PDB file of C-alpha atoms in Angstrom:
ATOM      1  CA  MET A  69     281.973  73.403  80.086  1.00 85.00           C
ATOM      2  CA  PHE A  70     284.850  74.728  82.206  1.00 94.00           C
ATOM      3  CA  GLN A  71     282.526  76.981  84.172  1.00 93.00           C
ATOM      4  CA  GLN A  72     280.564  73.898  85.204  1.00 91.00           C
ATOM      5  CA  LEU A  73     283.767  72.206  86.332  1.00 93.00           C
ATOM      6  CA  LEU A  74     284.620  75.183  88.538  1.00 92.00           C
ATOM      7  CA  LYS A  75     281.224  75.003  90.200  1.00 89.00           C
ATOM      8  CA  SER A  76     281.451  71.283  90.909  1.00 86.00           C
ATOM      9  CA  SER A  77     282.063  70.033  94.432  1.00 85.00           C
ATOM     10  CA  GLY A  78     285.028  67.925  95.450  1.00 89.00           C
ATOM     11  CA  PRO A  79     288.747  68.298  94.789  1.00 93.00           C
ATOM     12  CA  PRO A  80     290.218  70.735  92.236  1.00 96.00           C
ATOM     13  CA  VAL A  81     289.868  69.823  88.574  1.00 97.00           C
ATOM     14  CA  LEU A  82     293.063  68.859  86.756  1.00 97.00           C
ATOM     15  CA  GLY A  83     294.432  70.114  83.463  1.00 98.00           C
ATOM     16  CA  THR A  84     297.616  70.364  81.454  1.00 98.00           C
ATOM     17  CA  PHE A  85     299.145  72.729  78.917  1.00 97.00           C
ATOM     18  CA  VAL A  86     298.934  71.656  75.265  1.00 97.00           C
ATOM     19  CA  LYS A  87     301.611  72.680  72.783  1.00 97.00           C
ATOM     20  CA  ILE A  88     301.518  69.890  70.169  1.00 96.00           C
ATOM     21  CA  PRO A  89     298.953  70.328  67.360  1.00 95.00           C
ATOM     22  CA  ALA A  90     298.401  66.596  66.856  1.00 94.00           C
ATOM     23  CA  LEU A  91     295.030  64.904  67.165  1.00 92.00           C
ATOM     24  CA  GLU A  92     296.727  61.707  68.335  1.00 94.00           C
ATOM     25  CA  VAL A  93     298.256  63.540  71.284  1.00 95.00           C
ATOM     26  CA  ALA A  94     294.885  65.121  72.047  1.00 95.00           C
ATOM     27  CA  GLU A  95     293.250  61.698  72.220  1.00 94.00           C
ATOM     28  CA  ILE A  96     296.025  60.418  74.493  1.00 95.00           C
ATOM     29  CA  ILE A  97     295.612  63.408  76.821  1.00 95.00           C
ATOM     30  CA  GLY A  98     291.862  62.923  76.852  1.00 94.00           C
ATOM     31  CA  ALA A  99     292.130  59.198  77.552  1.00 95.00           C
ATOM     32  CA  ALA A 100     294.480  59.927  80.454  1.00 95.00           C
ATOM     33  CA  GLY A 101     291.586  61.547  82.312  1.00 96.00           C
ATOM     34  CA  PHE A 102     292.361  65.275  82.373  1.00 97.00           C
ATOM     35  CA  ASP A 103     289.345  67.497  83.021  1.00 97.00           C
ATOM     36  CA  PHE A 104     290.577  70.399  80.891  1.00 98.00           C
ATOM     37  CA  VAL A 105     293.500  71.592  78.803  1.00 98.00           C
ATOM     38  CA  VAL A 106     295.064  74.980  78.151  1.00 98.00           C
ATOM     39  CA  ILE A 107     295.986  75.282  74.486  1.00 98.00           C
ATOM     40  CA  ASP A 108     299.091  77.447  74.645  1.00 97.00           C
ATOM     41  CA  THR A 109     299.347  80.052  71.889  1.00 96.00           C
ATOM     42  CA  GLU A 110     301.659  82.235  73.984  1.00 95.00           C
ATOM     43  CA  HIS A 111     304.616  79.848  74.073  1.00 95.00           C
ATOM     44  CA  ALA A 112     303.901  77.352  71.282  1.00 95.00           C
ATOM     45  CA  LEU A 113     303.945  77.854  67.515  1.00 95.00           C
ATOM     46  CA  LEU A 114     300.265  77.120  66.984  1.00 96.00           C
ATOM     47  CA  SER A 115     298.288  78.604  64.109  1.00 95.00           C
ATOM     48  CA  VAL A 116     294.651  79.645  64.390  1.00 95.00           C
ATOM     49  CA  ARG A 117     293.786  76.515  62.383  1.00 96.00           C
ATOM     50  CA  ASP A 118     295.794  74.370  64.830  1.00 97.00           C
ATOM     51  CA  VAL A 119     293.919  75.862  67.763  1.00 97.00           C
ATOM     52  CA  TYR A 120     290.588  75.388  66.026  1.00 97.00           C
ATOM     53  CA  SER A 121     291.290  71.692  65.392  1.00 96.00           C
ATOM     54  CA  LEU A 122     292.350  71.148  68.997  1.00 97.00           C
ATOM     55  CA  ILE A 123     289.251  72.929  70.331  1.00 97.00           C
ATOM     56  CA  VAL A 124     287.036  70.645  68.245  1.00 97.00           C
ATOM     57  CA  VAL A 125     288.693  67.367  69.215  1.00 96.00           C
ATOM     58  CA  TYR A 126     289.039  68.164  72.932  1.00 96.00           C
ATOM     59  CA  SER A 127     285.448  69.335  73.230  1.00 96.00           C
ATOM     60  CA  ARG A 128     284.275  66.211  71.398  1.00 95.00           C
ATOM     61  CA  ILE A 129     286.066  63.912  73.840  1.00 95.00           C
ATOM     62  CA  GLY A 130     284.732  65.736  76.890  1.00 95.00           C
ATOM     63  CA  VAL A 131     287.832  67.713  77.883  1.00 97.00           C
ATOM     64  CA  ALA A 132     287.204  71.446  78.346  1.00 97.00           C
ATOM     65  CA  PRO A 133     289.474  73.380  75.932  1.00 98.00           C
ATOM     66  CA  LEU A 134     290.796  76.694  77.245  1.00 98.00           C
ATOM     67  CA  VAL A 135     293.156  78.851  75.190  1.00 98.00           C
ATOM     68  CA  ARG A 136     296.020  80.915  76.582  1.00 97.00           C
ATOM     69  CA  ILE A 137     296.085  83.833  74.161  1.00 96.00           C
ATOM     70  CA  THR A 138     299.240  85.671  73.154  1.00 94.00           C
ATOM     71  CA  ASP A 139     298.482  89.165  74.442  1.00 92.00           C
ATOM     72  CA  HIS A 140     295.652  91.560  75.317  1.00 92.00           C
ATOM     73  CA  GLY A 141     294.427  91.764  71.738  1.00 86.00           C
ATOM     74  CA  TYR A 142     290.964  90.885  70.503  1.00 85.00           C
ATOM     75  CA  GLY A 143     291.239  89.367  67.027  1.00 84.00           C
ATOM     76  CA  ASP A 144     292.390  85.773  67.452  1.00 91.00           C
ATOM     77  CA  ALA A 145     290.697  85.398  70.843  1.00 92.00           C
ATOM     78  CA  GLN A 146     287.349  86.288  69.236  1.00 93.00           C
ATOM     79  CA  ARG A 147     287.853  83.503  66.706  1.00 95.00           C
ATOM     80  CA  TYR A 148     288.782  80.986  69.423  1.00 96.00           C
ATOM     81  CA  LEU A 149     285.582  81.781  71.313  1.00 96.00           C
ATOM     82  CA  ASP A 150     283.458  81.491  68.188  1.00 95.00           C
ATOM     83  CA  ALA A 151     285.218  78.182  67.498  1.00 96.00           C
ATOM     84  CA  GLY A 152     283.846  76.915  70.806  1.00 96.00           C
ATOM     85  CA  ALA A 153     286.669  77.437  73.297  1.00 97.00           C
ATOM     86  CA  ALA A 154     285.512  76.974  76.871  1.00 97.00           C
ATOM     87  CA  GLY A 155     287.442  80.073  77.897  1.00 97.00           C
ATOM     88  CA  VAL A 156     290.554  82.196  77.516  1.00 97.00           C
ATOM     89  CA  LEU A 157     293.535  82.828  79.766  1.00 98.00           C
ATOM     90  CA  VAL A 158     294.870  86.352  79.332  1.00 97.00           C
ATOM     91  CA  PRO A 159     298.600  86.650  80.141  1.00 97.00           C
ATOM     92  CA  HIS A 160     300.256  89.432  82.126  1.00 96.00           C
ATOM     93  CA  VAL A 161     297.214  91.215  83.505  1.00 97.00           C
ATOM     94  CA  SER A 162     299.080  93.665  85.693  1.00 97.00           C
ATOM     95  CA  ASN A 163     296.388  95.786  87.356  1.00 97.00           C
ATOM     96  CA  ALA A 164     292.680  96.408  87.778  1.00 97.00           C
ATOM     97  CA  ALA A 165     292.434  98.794  84.819  1.00 97.00           C
ATOM     98  CA  GLN A 166     293.953  96.231  82.468  1.00 97.00           C
ATOM     99  CA  ALA A 167     291.709  93.491  83.829  1.00 97.00           C
ATOM    100  CA  GLU A 168     288.558  95.543  83.243  1.00 97.00           C
ATOM    101  CA  SER A 169     289.638  96.586  79.740  1.00 96.00           C
ATOM    102  CA  VAL A 170     290.525  93.061  78.649  1.00 96.00           C
ATOM    103  CA  MET A 171     287.442  91.386  80.082  1.00 97.00           C
ATOM    104  CA  ARG A 172     285.176  93.838  78.257  1.00 96.00           C
ATOM    105  CA  GLN A 173     286.516  92.514  74.949  1.00 95.00           C
ATOM    106  CA  PHE A 174     285.081  89.086  75.718  1.00 95.00           C
ATOM    107  CA  LEU A 175     281.628  90.233  76.834  1.00 96.00           C
ATOM    108  CA  PHE A 176     278.785  91.093  74.476  1.00 96.00           C
ATOM    109  CA  PRO A 177     277.248  94.577  74.669  1.00 96.00           C
ATOM    110  CA  PRO A 178     276.163  96.354  76.730  1.00 95.00           C
ATOM    111  CA  ALA A 179     278.610  94.812  79.215  1.00 95.00           C
ATOM    112  CA  GLY A 180     281.429  94.722  76.685  1.00 96.00           C
ATOM    113  CA  THR A 181     282.483  94.966  73.051  1.00 95.00           C
ATOM    114  CA  ARG A 182     282.593  91.381  71.739  1.00 95.00           C
ATOM    115  CA  GLY A 183     281.216  91.117  68.216  1.00 94.00           C
ATOM    116  CA  MET A 184     278.406  88.917  66.964  1.00 93.00           C
ATOM    117  CA  GLY A 185     279.524  85.707  65.216  1.00 93.00           C
ATOM    118  CA  TYR A 186     276.312  83.732  65.143  1.00 94.00           C
ATOM    119  CA  ALA A 187     277.233  81.700  62.040  1.00 94.00           C
ATOM    120  CA  ALA A 188     280.235  80.148  63.815  1.00 94.00           C
ATOM    121  CA  ARG A 189     280.774  76.791  65.508  1.00 95.00           C
ATOM    122  CA  ALA A 190     279.873  78.151  68.968  1.00 94.00           C
ATOM    123  CA  SER A 191     276.289  78.552  67.729  1.00 94.00           C
ATOM    124  CA  VAL A 192     276.268  75.148  65.969  1.00 94.00           C
ATOM    125  CA  TRP A 193     276.717  77.022  62.693  1.00 95.00           C
ATOM    126  CA  GLY A 194     273.690  79.178  63.268  1.00 94.00           C
ATOM    127  CA  GLY A 195     271.491  76.276  64.301  1.00 93.00           C
ATOM    128  CA  LEU A 196     271.741  76.625  68.074  1.00 92.00           C
ATOM    129  CA  ASP A 197     268.533  75.849  69.917  1.00 92.00           C
ATOM    130  CA  GLY A 198     267.423  79.192  71.286  1.00 94.00           C
ATOM    131  CA  GLY A 199     268.967  81.125  68.424  1.00 95.00           C
ATOM    132  CA  VAL A 200     270.894  84.353  68.867  1.00 96.00           C
ATOM    133  CA  ALA A 201     269.631  84.818  72.417  1.00 96.00           C
ATOM    134  CA  GLU A 202     271.164  81.504  73.499  1.00 96.00           C
ATOM    135  CA  TYR A 203     274.425  82.256  71.663  1.00 95.00           C
ATOM    136  CA  VAL A 204     274.720  85.545  73.555  1.00 96.00           C
ATOM    137  CA  ARG A 205     273.711  83.992  76.877  1.00 96.00           C
ATOM    138  CA  ALA A 206     276.302  81.227  76.476  1.00 95.00           C
ATOM    139  CA  GLY A 207     278.958  83.772  75.530  1.00 95.00           C
ATOM    140  CA  GLN A 208     278.241  85.773  78.666  1.00 95.00           C
ATOM    141  CA  GLU A 209     277.744  82.951  81.171  1.00 95.00           C
ATOM    142  CA  ASP A 210     279.470  79.791  79.909  1.00 95.00           C
ATOM    143  CA  VAL A 211     282.770  81.222  78.660  1.00 96.00           C
ATOM    144  CA  ALA A 212     285.498  81.460  81.316  1.00 97.00           C
ATOM    145  CA  ARG A 213     287.440  84.750  81.251  1.00 97.00           C
ATOM    146  CA  ILE A 214     290.619  84.152  83.241  1.00 98.00           C
ATOM    147  CA  ALA A 215     293.268  86.739  84.137  1.00 98.00           C
ATOM    148  CA  MET A 216     296.815  85.525  84.688  1.00 98.00           C
ATOM    149  CA  ILE A 217     298.551  86.915  87.770  1.00 98.00           C
ATOM    150  CA  GLU A 218     302.257  86.686  86.975  1.00 96.00           C
ATOM    151  CA  GLU A 219     303.928  89.992  87.844  1.00 96.00           C
ATOM    152  CA  ARG A 220     304.819  91.837  91.037  1.00 97.00           C
ATOM    153  CA  GLU A 221     302.403  94.635  90.126  1.00 97.00           C
ATOM    154  CA  ALA A 222     299.565  92.144  89.671  1.00 98.00           C
ATOM    155  CA  VAL A 223     300.119  90.641  93.126  1.00 97.00           C
ATOM    156  CA  GLU A 224     300.129  94.126  94.631  1.00 97.00           C
ATOM    157  CA  ASP A 225     296.819  94.975  92.902  1.00 97.00           C
ATOM    158  CA  VAL A 226     295.285  91.503  93.081  1.00 98.00           C
ATOM    159  CA  GLU A 227     292.161  92.686  94.931  1.00 97.00           C
ATOM    160  CA  GLY A 228     291.464  95.216  92.186  1.00 98.00           C
ATOM    161  CA  ILE A 229     291.963  92.610  89.455  1.00 98.00           C
ATOM    162  CA  LEU A 230     289.618  90.209  91.234  1.00 98.00           C
ATOM    163  CA  ALA A 231     286.897  92.871  91.247  1.00 98.00           C
ATOM    164  CA  ALA A 232     287.018  93.472  87.477  1.00 97.00           C
ATOM    165  CA  PRO A 233     283.578  93.088  85.832  1.00 96.00           C
ATOM    166  CA  GLY A 234     283.353  89.983  83.692  1.00 96.00           C
ATOM    167  CA  LEU A 235     286.306  88.206  85.294  1.00 97.00           C
ATOM    168  CA  ASP A 236     285.439  84.578  86.085  1.00 97.00           C
ATOM    169  CA  ALA A 237     288.705  83.227  87.517  1.00 98.00           C
ATOM    170  CA  VAL A 238     292.392  83.946  87.966  1.00 98.00           C
ATOM    171  CA  PHE A 239     295.447  81.828  87.300  1.00 98.00           C
ATOM    172  CA  VAL A 240     298.643  82.483  89.243  1.00 98.00           C
ATOM    173  CA  GLY A 241     301.819  81.855  87.222  1.00 96.00           C
ATOM    174  CA  PRO A 242     304.844  81.158  89.437  1.00 96.00           C
ATOM    175  CA  GLY A 243     307.320  81.014  86.530  1.00 95.00           C
ATOM    176  CA  ASP A 244     306.882  84.586  85.334  1.00 95.00           C
ATOM    177  CA  LEU A 245     306.407  85.723  88.921  1.00 96.00           C
ATOM    178  CA  SER A 246     309.940  84.552  89.687  1.00 96.00           C
ATOM    179  CA  LEU A 247     311.252  86.659  86.797  1.00 96.00           C
ATOM    180  CA  SER A 248     309.252  89.693  87.870  1.00 96.00           C
ATOM    181  CA  LEU A 249     310.415  89.358  91.472  1.00 96.00           C
ATOM    182  CA  GLY A 250     314.016  88.782  90.376  1.00 96.00           C
ATOM    183  CA  VAL A 251     314.426  85.543  92.290  1.00 97.00           C
ATOM    184  CA  PRO A 252     314.926  81.902  91.214  1.00 95.00           C
ATOM    185  CA  PRO A 253     311.901  79.653  90.677  1.00 92.00           C
ATOM    186  CA  GLY A 254     310.850  77.936  93.879  1.00 91.00           C
ATOM    187  CA  SER A 255     312.115  80.785  96.071  1.00 94.00           C
ATOM    188  CA  PRO A 256     310.208  81.673  99.249  1.00 95.00           C
ATOM    189  CA  GLU A 257     309.286  85.022  97.680  1.00 96.00           C
ATOM    190  CA  VAL A 258     307.544  83.229  94.805  1.00 96.00           C
ATOM    191  CA  HIS A 259     305.774  80.850  97.175  1.00 96.00           C
ATOM    192  CA  ASP A 260     304.538  83.787  99.271  1.00 97.00           C
ATOM    193  CA  ALA A 261     303.342  85.740  96.221  1.00 97.00           C
ATOM    194  CA  VAL A 262     301.399  82.743  94.910  1.00 97.00           C
ATOM    195  CA  THR A 263     299.914  82.089  98.354  1.00 97.00           C
ATOM    196  CA  ARG A 264     298.933  85.741  98.802  1.00 97.00           C
ATOM    197  CA  SER A 265     297.158  85.738  95.436  1.00 98.00           C
ATOM    198  CA  ILE A 266     295.340  82.467  96.118  1.00 98.00           C
ATOM    199  CA  GLU A 267     294.173  83.653  99.523  1.00 98.00           C
ATOM    200  CA  ALA A 268     292.908  86.936  98.062  1.00 98.00           C
ATOM    201  CA  ALA A 269     290.932  85.069  95.398  1.00 98.00           C
ATOM    202  CA  VAL A 270     289.404  82.709  97.942  1.00 98.00           C
ATOM    203  CA  ARG A 271     288.336  85.682 100.099  1.00 98.00           C
ATOM    204  CA  ALA A 272     286.768  87.338  97.057  1.00 98.00           C
ATOM    205  CA  GLY A 273     284.952  84.155  96.041  1.00 97.00           C
ATOM    206  CA  VAL A 274     286.758  84.017  92.678  1.00 97.00           C
ATOM    207  CA  PRO A 275     287.923  80.583  91.449  1.00 98.00           C
ATOM    208  CA  VAL A 276     291.711  80.407  91.375  1.00 98.00           C
ATOM    209  CA  GLY A 277     294.230  78.036  89.872  1.00 98.00           C
ATOM    210  CA  THR A 278     297.953  77.617  89.438  1.00 98.00           C
ATOM    211  CA  VAL A 279     300.522  75.196  88.059  1.00 97.00           C
ATOM    212  CA  VAL A 280     302.012  72.630  90.432  1.00 96.00           C
ATOM    213  CA  GLN A 281     304.884  70.169  90.506  1.00 92.00           C
ATOM    214  CA  GLY A 282     304.779  67.103  92.700  1.00 92.00           C
ATOM    215  CA  GLU A 283     302.360  65.720  95.234  1.00 94.00           C
ATOM    216  CA  ASP A 284     303.304  68.156  98.005  1.00 95.00           C
ATOM    217  CA  GLN A 285     302.432  71.193  95.877  1.00 94.00           C
ATOM    218  CA  LEU A 286     299.210  69.540  94.714  1.00 95.00           C
ATOM    219  CA  ARG A 287     298.054  69.008  98.270  1.00 96.00           C
ATOM    220  CA  LEU A 288     299.244  72.444  99.415  1.00 97.00           C
ATOM    221  CA  ARG A 289     297.493  74.462  96.704  1.00 97.00           C
ATOM    222  CA  ALA A 290     294.352  72.341  96.905  1.00 97.00           C
ATOM    223  CA  GLY A 291     294.276  72.893 100.649  1.00 97.00           C
ATOM    224  CA  GLN A 292     294.625  76.643 100.145  1.00 97.00           C
ATOM    225  CA  GLY A 293     291.482  76.662  98.035  1.00 97.00           C
ATOM    226  CA  CYS A 294     292.528  76.318  94.365  1.00 97.00           C
ATOM    227  CA  ARG A 295     289.652  75.125  92.196  1.00 97.00           C
ATOM    228  CA  PHE A 296     291.792  74.152  89.181  1.00 98.00           C
ATOM    229  CA  LEU A 297     295.373  72.949  88.927  1.00 98.00           C
ATOM    230  CA  LEU A 298     297.642  72.438  85.945  1.00 97.00           C
ATOM    231  CA  VAL A 299     300.088  69.561  85.930  1.00 96.00           C
ATOM    232  CA  GLY A 300     302.843  69.678  83.330  1.00 93.00           C
ATOM    233  CA  ASN A 301     302.367  69.865  79.575  1.00 95.00           C
ATOM    234  CA  ASP A 302     302.183  67.487  76.644  1.00 95.00           C
ATOM    235  CA  THR A 303     305.745  68.156  75.447  1.00 96.00           C
ATOM    236  CA  GLY A 304     307.134  67.583  78.934  1.00 96.00           C
ATOM    237  CA  MET A 305     305.232  64.330  79.364  1.00 95.00           C
ATOM    238  CA  LEU A 306     306.402  63.076  75.975  1.00 95.00           C
ATOM    239  CA  SER A 307     310.035  64.052  76.514  1.00 96.00           C
ATOM    240  CA  GLY A 308     310.016  62.634  80.047  1.00 96.00           C
ATOM    241  CA  ALA A 309     308.593  59.319  78.851  1.00 96.00           C
ATOM    242  CA  ALA A 310     311.131  59.197  76.008  1.00 96.00           C
ATOM    243  CA  ARG A 311     314.063  59.820  78.366  1.00 96.00           C
ATOM    244  CA  ARG A 312     312.831  57.190  80.822  1.00 96.00           C
ATOM    245  CA  THR A 313     312.429  54.641  78.032  1.00 97.00           C
ATOM    246  CA  VAL A 314     315.963  55.193  76.745  1.00 97.00           C
ATOM    247  CA  THR A 315     317.441  55.203  80.254  1.00 96.00           C
ATOM    248  CA  GLN A 316     315.710  51.951  81.160  1.00 95.00           C
ATOM    249  CA  ALA A 317     316.829  50.346  77.903  1.00 95.00           C
ATOM    250  CA  ARG A 318     320.460  51.380  78.420  1.00 94.00           C
ATOM    251  CA  GLU A 319     320.387  50.190  82.025  1.00 94.00           C
ATOM    252  CA  ALA A 320     319.025  46.847  80.885  1.00 94.00           C
ATOM    253  CA  LEU A 321     321.760  46.554  78.265  1.00 94.00           C
ATOM    254  CA  GLY A 322     324.381  47.458  80.833  1.00 89.00           C
ATOM    255  CA  SER A 323     323.151  44.778  83.222  1.00 71.00           C
ATOM    256  CA  THR A 324     323.710  42.097  80.558  1.00 63.00           C
ATOM    257  CA  SER A 325     327.286  43.073  79.724  1.00 57.00           C
TER     258      SER A 325
END
């Protein structure tokens, strides 16, 4: 699902981070027209059951559900993939060795070590047309395995990370990069690190994405070659809309006094 989006022509596809485990919010996000979402288990208090429910509803409404996992572990990520996630984002992949090790976990043998879960949702509960062979093929080819570049070390070894077997895309995280570089968000050093990583990915022919704020950043990163861009998150959109509503109401009341 997401892999097909990356291969499509035209402008970058648009997504947002999801932190609220509510089906109503999922339907609102889907109706807004996002191409994909990143269900955020790293920074939101989402249970495996929450993630499963969100994967089902987003996939049903035609929005590709990716999951940002919490660490480099295998257990929960395996369950998300068998639940039908379109891919996983792996945080803090610092170097080529880490990238290769992590990606192997999400590939079936002999390329990797992912276990067989043919009775799961990803195989239509064991009823997938094509049987086990199609389940394995889809797990190898249709699942997006995405490394997150968000540390100084990762930028320095970005070419090695991009060459890791099984890696399908990279996501450059400016927020954690600013912490790793020891500079405020939006600093020239962060901008240069993100740009360097994007340019390396484009040279290597690996789809790359990042998070953007505002129209200028959207146009800049799209022009540099990003294939997917994240805009905000569900909690931010809700809180922003709530603040604007209250502000407008108070301004209207003030104008009548």
